[in-house]
């Protein structure tokens, strides 16, 4: 059997706050709760945030979840 965690990539076009920060919208809150509650022995979640604003760090973590920030002008 393969003991490596399954990598799951999530894309979101808004800012995903840390668990200790209030979430602006329902989507952000639900994604934050989902990725922080996945079993890290089974899943390895990665979140890519696309947004018009520039964030100083291009990579960050929330617990064991990797966050990547990619500033974009337009998504559509």
PDB file of N, CA and C in Angstrom:
ATOM      1  N   UNK A   1       0.834  -1.191   0.000  1.00  0.00           N
ATOM      2  CA  UNK A   1       0.000   0.000   0.000  1.00  0.00           C
ATOM      3  C   UNK A   1       0.871   1.244   0.000  1.00  0.00           C
ATOM      4  N   UNK A   2       0.322   2.285  -0.570  1.00  0.00           N
ATOM      5  CA  UNK A   2       1.002   3.562  -0.628  1.00  0.00           C
ATOM      6  C   UNK A   2       0.655   4.368   0.622  1.00  0.00           C
ATOM      7  N   UNK A   3       1.672   4.727   1.406  1.00  0.00           N
ATOM      8  CA  UNK A   3       1.439   5.466   2.644  1.00  0.00           C
ATOM      9  C   UNK A   3       1.574   6.971   2.476  1.00  0.00           C
ATOM     10  N   UNK A   4       1.781   7.440   1.246  1.00  0.00           N
ATOM     11  CA  UNK A   4       1.911   8.874   1.021  1.00  0.00           C
ATOM     12  C   UNK A   4       0.533   9.525   1.066  1.00  0.00           C
ATOM     13  N   UNK A   5       0.449  10.707   1.679  1.00  0.00           N
ATOM     14  CA  UNK A   5      -0.841  11.405   1.714  1.00  0.00           C
ATOM     15  C   UNK A   5      -1.279  11.831   0.311  1.00  0.00           C
ATOM     16  N   UNK A   6      -2.570  11.887   0.113  1.00  0.00           N
ATOM     17  CA  UNK A   6      -3.157  12.317  -1.148  1.00  0.00           C
ATOM     18  C   UNK A   6      -3.140  13.842  -1.168  1.00  0.00           C
ATOM     19  N   UNK A   7      -2.523  14.419  -2.193  1.00  0.00           N
ATOM     20  CA  UNK A   7      -2.461  15.874  -2.313  1.00  0.00           C
ATOM     21  C   UNK A   7      -3.744  16.384  -2.941  1.00  0.00           C
ATOM     22  N   UNK A   8      -4.331  17.408  -2.308  1.00  0.00           N
ATOM     23  CA  UNK A   8      -5.540  18.050  -2.819  1.00  0.00           C
ATOM     24  C   UNK A   8      -5.235  19.531  -2.992  1.00  0.00           C
ATOM     25  N   UNK A   9      -5.471  20.056  -4.185  1.00  0.00           N
ATOM     26  CA  UNK A   9      -5.234  21.467  -4.469  1.00  0.00           C
ATOM     27  C   UNK A   9      -6.572  22.200  -4.516  1.00  0.00           C
ATOM     28  N   UNK A  10      -6.677  23.258  -3.718  1.00  0.00           N
ATOM     29  CA  UNK A  10      -7.873  24.105  -3.702  1.00  0.00           C
ATOM     30  C   UNK A  10      -7.503  25.469  -4.266  1.00  0.00           C
ATOM     31  N   UNK A  11      -8.320  25.995  -5.162  1.00  0.00           N
ATOM     32  CA  UNK A  11      -8.141  27.342  -5.700  1.00  0.00           C
ATOM     33  C   UNK A  11      -9.257  28.223  -5.178  1.00  0.00           C
ATOM     34  N   UNK A  12      -8.908  29.432  -4.733  1.00  0.00           N
ATOM     35  CA  UNK A  12      -9.913  30.376  -4.266  1.00  0.00           C
ATOM     36  C   UNK A  12      -9.495  31.763  -4.752  1.00  0.00           C
ATOM     37  N   UNK A  13     -10.479  32.568  -5.113  1.00  0.00           N
ATOM     38  CA  UNK A  13     -10.164  33.897  -5.653  1.00  0.00           C
ATOM     39  C   UNK A  13     -10.363  35.006  -4.628  1.00  0.00           C
ATOM     40  N   UNK A  14     -10.396  34.642  -3.361  1.00  0.00           N
ATOM     41  CA  UNK A  14     -10.476  35.619  -2.282  1.00  0.00           C
ATOM     42  C   UNK A  14      -9.466  35.247  -1.212  1.00  0.00           C
ATOM     43  N   UNK A  15      -9.259  36.150  -0.277  1.00  0.00           N
ATOM     44  CA  UNK A  15      -8.281  35.945   0.781  1.00  0.00           C
ATOM     45  C   UNK A  15      -8.796  34.937   1.795  1.00  0.00           C
ATOM     46  N   UNK A  16      -7.994  33.936   2.087  1.00  0.00           N
ATOM     47  CA  UNK A  16      -8.342  32.929   3.095  1.00  0.00           C
ATOM     48  C   UNK A  16      -7.681  33.316   4.409  1.00  0.00           C
ATOM     49  N   UNK A  17      -8.470  33.676   5.424  1.00  0.00           N
ATOM     50  CA  UNK A  17      -7.874  34.113   6.698  1.00  0.00           C
ATOM     51  C   UNK A  17      -7.346  32.939   7.509  1.00  0.00           C
ATOM     52  N   UNK A  18      -6.482  33.264   8.439  1.00  0.00           N
ATOM     53  CA  UNK A  18      -6.016  32.252   9.382  1.00  0.00           C
ATOM     54  C   UNK A  18      -7.194  31.874  10.284  1.00  0.00           C
ATOM     55  N   UNK A  19      -7.165  30.691  10.911  1.00  0.00           N
ATOM     56  CA  UNK A  19      -8.287  30.271  11.770  1.00  0.00           C
ATOM     57  C   UNK A  19      -8.579  31.233  12.915  1.00  0.00           C
ATOM     58  N   UNK A  20      -7.575  31.981  13.390  1.00  0.00           N
ATOM     59  CA  UNK A  20      -7.804  32.912  14.495  1.00  0.00           C
ATOM     60  C   UNK A  20      -8.318  34.276  14.024  1.00  0.00           C
ATOM     61  N   UNK A  21      -8.460  34.471  12.709  1.00  0.00           N
ATOM     62  CA  UNK A  21      -8.991  35.716  12.154  1.00  0.00           C
ATOM     63  C   UNK A  21     -10.418  35.482  11.679  1.00  0.00           C
ATOM     64  N   UNK A  22     -11.269  36.514  11.753  1.00  0.00           N
ATOM     65  CA  UNK A  22     -12.640  36.335  11.263  1.00  0.00           C
ATOM     66  C   UNK A  22     -12.672  36.213   9.742  1.00  0.00           C
ATOM     67  N   UNK A  23     -13.502  35.328   9.244  1.00  0.00           N
ATOM     68  CA  UNK A  23     -13.657  35.152   7.804  1.00  0.00           C
ATOM     69  C   UNK A  23     -14.655  36.168   7.282  1.00  0.00           C
ATOM     70  N   UNK A  24     -14.353  36.714   6.112  1.00  0.00           N
ATOM     71  CA  UNK A  24     -15.220  37.715   5.506  1.00  0.00           C
ATOM     72  C   UNK A  24     -16.476  37.077   4.933  1.00  0.00           C
ATOM     73  N   UNK A  25     -16.326  35.952   4.259  1.00  0.00           N
ATOM     74  CA  UNK A  25     -17.475  35.321   3.615  1.00  0.00           C
ATOM     75  C   UNK A  25     -17.579  33.846   3.947  1.00  0.00           C
ATOM     76  N   UNK A  26     -18.697  33.272   3.549  1.00  0.00           N
ATOM     77  CA  UNK A  26     -18.957  31.867   3.844  1.00  0.00           C
ATOM     78  C   UNK A  26     -17.997  30.911   3.154  1.00  0.00           C
ATOM     79  N   UNK A  27     -17.647  31.202   1.914  1.00  0.00           N
ATOM     80  CA  UNK A  27     -16.744  30.319   1.176  1.00  0.00           C
ATOM     81  C   UNK A  27     -15.392  30.240   1.859  1.00  0.00           C
ATOM     82  N   UNK A  28     -14.858  31.390   2.242  1.00  0.00           N
ATOM     83  CA  UNK A  28     -13.550  31.419   2.901  1.00  0.00           C
ATOM     84  C   UNK A  28     -13.581  30.658   4.225  1.00  0.00           C
ATOM     85  N   UNK A  29     -14.630  30.874   4.984  1.00  0.00           N
ATOM     86  CA  UNK A  29     -14.753  30.198   6.279  1.00  0.00           C
ATOM     87  C   UNK A  29     -14.853  28.687   6.102  1.00  0.00           C
ATOM     88  N   UNK A  30     -15.668  28.240   5.152  1.00  0.00           N
ATOM     89  CA  UNK A  30     -15.846  26.808   4.934  1.00  0.00           C
ATOM     90  C   UNK A  30     -14.561  26.147   4.445  1.00  0.00           C
ATOM     91  N   UNK A  31     -13.848  26.819   3.537  1.00  0.00           N
ATOM     92  CA  UNK A  31     -12.591  26.244   3.051  1.00  0.00           C
ATOM     93  C   UNK A  31     -11.560  26.179   4.170  1.00  0.00           C
ATOM     94  N   UNK A  32     -11.475  27.211   4.986  1.00  0.00           N
ATOM     95  CA  UNK A  32     -10.549  27.216   6.115  1.00  0.00           C
ATOM     96  C   UNK A  32     -10.862  26.075   7.081  1.00  0.00           C
ATOM     97  N   UNK A  33     -12.138  25.890   7.396  1.00  0.00           N
ATOM     98  CA  UNK A  33     -12.538  24.787   8.282  1.00  0.00           C
ATOM     99  C   UNK A  33     -12.250  23.428   7.657  1.00  0.00           C
ATOM    100  N   UNK A  34     -12.510  23.294   6.364  1.00  0.00           N
ATOM    101  CA  UNK A  34     -12.301  22.026   5.678  1.00  0.00           C
ATOM    102  C   UNK A  34     -10.835  21.623   5.691  1.00  0.00           C
ATOM    103  N   UNK A  35      -9.963  22.512   5.221  1.00  0.00           N
ATOM    104  CA  UNK A  35      -8.553  22.134   5.110  1.00  0.00           C
ATOM    105  C   UNK A  35      -7.886  21.943   6.468  1.00  0.00           C
ATOM    106  N   UNK A  36      -8.347  22.681   7.474  1.00  0.00           N
ATOM    107  CA  UNK A  36      -7.738  22.526   8.797  1.00  0.00           C
ATOM    108  C   UNK A  36      -8.226  21.279   9.528  1.00  0.00           C
ATOM    109  N   UNK A  37      -9.325  20.687   9.061  1.00  0.00           N
ATOM    110  CA  UNK A  37      -9.843  19.504   9.751  1.00  0.00           C
ATOM    111  C   UNK A  37      -9.553  18.187   9.018  1.00  0.00           C
ATOM    112  N   UNK A  38      -8.911  18.253   7.857  1.00  0.00           N
ATOM    113  CA  UNK A  38      -8.572  17.016   7.148  1.00  0.00           C
ATOM    114  C   UNK A  38      -7.486  16.254   7.898  1.00  0.00           C
ATOM    115  N   UNK A  39      -7.565  14.949   7.860  1.00  0.00           N
ATOM    116  CA  UNK A  39      -6.580  14.082   8.499  1.00  0.00           C
ATOM    117  C   UNK A  39      -5.260  14.199   7.736  1.00  0.00           C
ATOM    118  N   UNK A  40      -4.226  14.737   8.387  1.00  0.00           N
ATOM    119  CA  UNK A  40      -2.942  14.963   7.708  1.00  0.00           C
ATOM    120  C   UNK A  40      -2.198  13.666   7.389  1.00  0.00           C
ATOM    121  N   UNK A  41      -2.604  12.564   7.977  1.00  0.00           N
ATOM    122  CA  UNK A  41      -2.008  11.278   7.625  1.00  0.00           C
ATOM    123  C   UNK A  41      -2.544  10.755   6.296  1.00  0.00           C
ATOM    124  N   UNK A  42      -3.714  11.226   5.919  1.00  0.00           N
ATOM    125  CA  UNK A  42      -4.362  10.753   4.695  1.00  0.00           C
ATOM    126  C   UNK A  42      -4.300  11.799   3.570  1.00  0.00           C
ATOM    127  N   UNK A  43      -4.442  13.090   3.920  1.00  0.00           N
ATOM    128  CA  UNK A  43      -4.523  14.152   2.922  1.00  0.00           C
ATOM    129  C   UNK A  43      -3.470  15.229   3.163  1.00  0.00           C
ATOM    130  N   UNK A  44      -3.004  15.811   2.069  1.00  0.00           N
ATOM    131  CA  UNK A  44      -2.070  16.939   2.122  1.00  0.00           C
ATOM    132  C   UNK A  44      -2.692  18.082   1.317  1.00  0.00           C
ATOM    133  N   UNK A  45      -3.480  18.945   1.972  1.00  0.00           N
ATOM    134  CA  UNK A  45      -4.144  20.022   1.243  1.00  0.00           C
ATOM    135  C   UNK A  45      -3.192  21.184   0.939  1.00  0.00           C
ATOM    136  N   UNK A  46      -3.362  21.751  -0.241  1.00  0.00           N
ATOM    137  CA  UNK A  46      -2.641  22.944  -0.668  1.00  0.00           C
ATOM    138  C   UNK A  46      -3.683  23.937  -1.139  1.00  0.00           C
ATOM    139  N   UNK A  47      -3.596  25.189  -0.671  1.00  0.00           N
ATOM    140  CA  UNK A  47      -4.547  26.223  -1.067  1.00  0.00           C
ATOM    141  C   UNK A  47      -3.804  27.284  -1.876  1.00  0.00           C
ATOM    142  N   UNK A  48      -4.329  27.585  -3.061  1.00  0.00           N
ATOM    143  CA  UNK A  48      -3.794  28.656  -3.895  1.00  0.00           C
ATOM    144  C   UNK A  48      -4.810  29.781  -3.889  1.00  0.00           C
ATOM    145  N   UNK A  49      -4.372  30.959  -3.426  1.00  0.00           N
ATOM    146  CA  UNK A  49      -5.229  32.147  -3.370  1.00  0.00           C
ATOM    147  C   UNK A  49      -4.891  33.051  -4.543  1.00  0.00           C
ATOM    148  N   UNK A  50      -5.880  33.340  -5.355  1.00  0.00           N
ATOM    149  CA  UNK A  50      -5.713  34.268  -6.465  1.00  0.00           C
ATOM    150  C   UNK A  50      -6.425  35.551  -6.094  1.00  0.00           C
ATOM    151  N   UNK A  51      -5.775  36.675  -6.261  1.00  0.00           N
ATOM    152  CA  UNK A  51      -6.426  37.917  -5.891  1.00  0.00           C
ATOM    153  C   UNK A  51      -5.749  39.125  -6.495  1.00  0.00           C
ATOM    154  N   UNK A  52      -6.479  40.236  -6.557  1.00  0.00           N
ATOM    155  CA  UNK A  52      -5.944  41.441  -7.172  1.00  0.00           C
ATOM    156  C   UNK A  52      -4.920  42.165  -6.299  1.00  0.00           C
ATOM    157  N   UNK A  53      -4.903  41.867  -5.016  1.00  0.00           N
ATOM    158  CA  UNK A  53      -3.975  42.555  -4.131  1.00  0.00           C
ATOM    159  C   UNK A  53      -2.679  41.759  -3.991  1.00  0.00           C
ATOM    160  N   UNK A  54      -1.628  42.457  -3.717  1.00  0.00           N
ATOM    161  CA  UNK A  54      -0.361  41.778  -3.540  1.00  0.00           C
ATOM    162  C   UNK A  54      -0.156  41.500  -2.054  1.00  0.00           C
ATOM    163  N   UNK A  55       0.274  40.319  -1.763  1.00  0.00           N
ATOM    164  CA  UNK A  55       0.551  39.894  -0.388  1.00  0.00           C
ATOM    165  C   UNK A  55       2.055  39.689  -0.292  1.00  0.00           C
ATOM    166  N   UNK A  56       2.659  40.161   0.771  1.00  0.00           N
ATOM    167  CA  UNK A  56       4.119  40.112   0.884  1.00  0.00           C
ATOM    168  C   UNK A  56       4.677  38.698   0.762  1.00  0.00           C
ATOM    169  N   UNK A  57       4.129  37.748   1.507  1.00  0.00           N
ATOM    170  CA  UNK A  57       4.615  36.372   1.443  1.00  0.00           C
ATOM    171  C   UNK A  57       3.911  35.635   0.326  1.00  0.00           C
ATOM    172  N   UNK A  58       4.685  34.973  -0.532  1.00  0.00           N
ATOM    173  CA  UNK A  58       4.066  34.190  -1.588  1.00  0.00           C
ATOM    174  C   UNK A  58       3.720  32.790  -1.119  1.00  0.00           C
ATOM    175  N   UNK A  59       4.259  32.372   0.015  1.00  0.00           N
ATOM    176  CA  UNK A  59       3.919  31.070   0.579  1.00  0.00           C
ATOM    177  C   UNK A  59       3.756  31.223   2.087  1.00  0.00           C
ATOM    178  N   UNK A  60       2.819  30.504   2.631  1.00  0.00           N
ATOM    179  CA  UNK A  60       2.516  30.585   4.052  1.00  0.00           C
ATOM    180  C   UNK A  60       1.918  29.247   4.460  1.00  0.00           C
ATOM    181  N   UNK A  61       1.624  29.080   5.724  1.00  0.00           N
ATOM    182  CA  UNK A  61       0.955  27.868   6.184  1.00  0.00           C
ATOM    183  C   UNK A  61      -0.115  28.223   7.208  1.00  0.00           C
ATOM    184  N   UNK A  62      -1.138  27.400   7.244  1.00  0.00           N
ATOM    185  CA  UNK A  62      -2.131  27.419   8.310  1.00  0.00           C
ATOM    186  C   UNK A  62      -2.109  26.005   8.872  1.00  0.00           C
ATOM    187  N   UNK A  63      -1.494  25.844  10.020  1.00  0.00           N
ATOM    188  CA  UNK A  63      -1.314  24.496  10.571  1.00  0.00           C
ATOM    189  C   UNK A  63      -0.428  23.695   9.637  1.00  0.00           C
ATOM    190  N   UNK A  64      -0.932  22.582   9.135  1.00  0.00           N
ATOM    191  CA  UNK A  64      -0.165  21.768   8.196  1.00  0.00           C
ATOM    192  C   UNK A  64      -0.565  22.028   6.741  1.00  0.00           C
ATOM    193  N   UNK A  65      -1.355  23.078   6.511  1.00  0.00           N
ATOM    194  CA  UNK A  65      -1.848  23.399   5.169  1.00  0.00           C
ATOM    195  C   UNK A  65      -0.942  24.450   4.528  1.00  0.00           C
ATOM    196  N   UNK A  66      -0.450  24.160   3.326  1.00  0.00           N
ATOM    197  CA  UNK A  66       0.361  25.128   2.605  1.00  0.00           C
ATOM    198  C   UNK A  66      -0.543  26.096   1.861  1.00  0.00           C
ATOM    199  N   UNK A  67      -0.220  27.395   1.970  1.00  0.00           N
ATOM    200  CA  UNK A  67      -0.943  28.455   1.275  1.00  0.00           C
ATOM    201  C   UNK A  67       0.009  29.146   0.310  1.00  0.00           C
ATOM    202  N   UNK A  68      -0.450  29.345  -0.909  1.00  0.00           N
ATOM    203  CA  UNK A  68       0.323  30.092  -1.886  1.00  0.00           C
ATOM    204  C   UNK A  68      -0.515  31.265  -2.357  1.00  0.00           C
ATOM    205  N   UNK A  69       0.090  32.448  -2.428  1.00  0.00           N
ATOM    206  CA  UNK A  69      -0.594  33.667  -2.847  1.00  0.00           C
ATOM    207  C   UNK A  69      -0.078  34.065  -4.227  1.00  0.00           C
ATOM    208  N   UNK A  70      -0.986  34.196  -5.190  1.00  0.00           N
ATOM    209  CA  UNK A  70      -0.619  34.635  -6.520  1.00  0.00           C
ATOM    210  C   UNK A  70      -1.461  35.844  -6.889  1.00  0.00           C
ATOM    211  N   UNK A  71      -0.868  37.052  -6.870  1.00  0.00           N
ATOM    212  CA  UNK A  71      -1.621  38.230  -7.252  1.00  0.00           C
ATOM    213  C   UNK A  71      -1.961  38.174  -8.746  1.00  0.00           C
ATOM    214  N   UNK A  72      -3.199  38.420  -9.060  1.00  0.00           N
ATOM    215  CA  UNK A  72      -3.644  38.442 -10.450  1.00  0.00           C
ATOM    216  C   UNK A  72      -4.477  39.705 -10.678  1.00  0.00           C
ATOM    217  N   UNK A  73      -4.516  40.173 -11.906  1.00  0.00           N
ATOM    218  CA  UNK A  73      -5.329  41.351 -12.216  1.00  0.00           C
ATOM    219  C   UNK A  73      -6.770  40.951 -12.455  1.00  0.00           C
ATOM    220  N   UNK A  74      -6.975  39.973 -13.320  1.00  0.00           N
ATOM    221  CA  UNK A  74      -8.320  39.490 -13.603  1.00  0.00           C
ATOM    222  C   UNK A  74      -8.299  37.982 -13.628  1.00  0.00           C
ATOM    223  N   UNK A  75      -9.343  37.398 -13.096  1.00  0.00           N
ATOM    224  CA  UNK A  75      -9.432  35.942 -13.075  1.00  0.00           C
ATOM    225  C   UNK A  75     -10.254  35.428 -14.247  1.00  0.00           C
ATOM    226  N   UNK A  76     -11.246  36.174 -14.653  1.00  0.00           N
ATOM    227  CA  UNK A  76     -12.155  35.721 -15.704  1.00  0.00           C
ATOM    228  C   UNK A  76     -11.691  36.183 -17.058  1.00  0.00           C
TER     229      UNK A  76
END
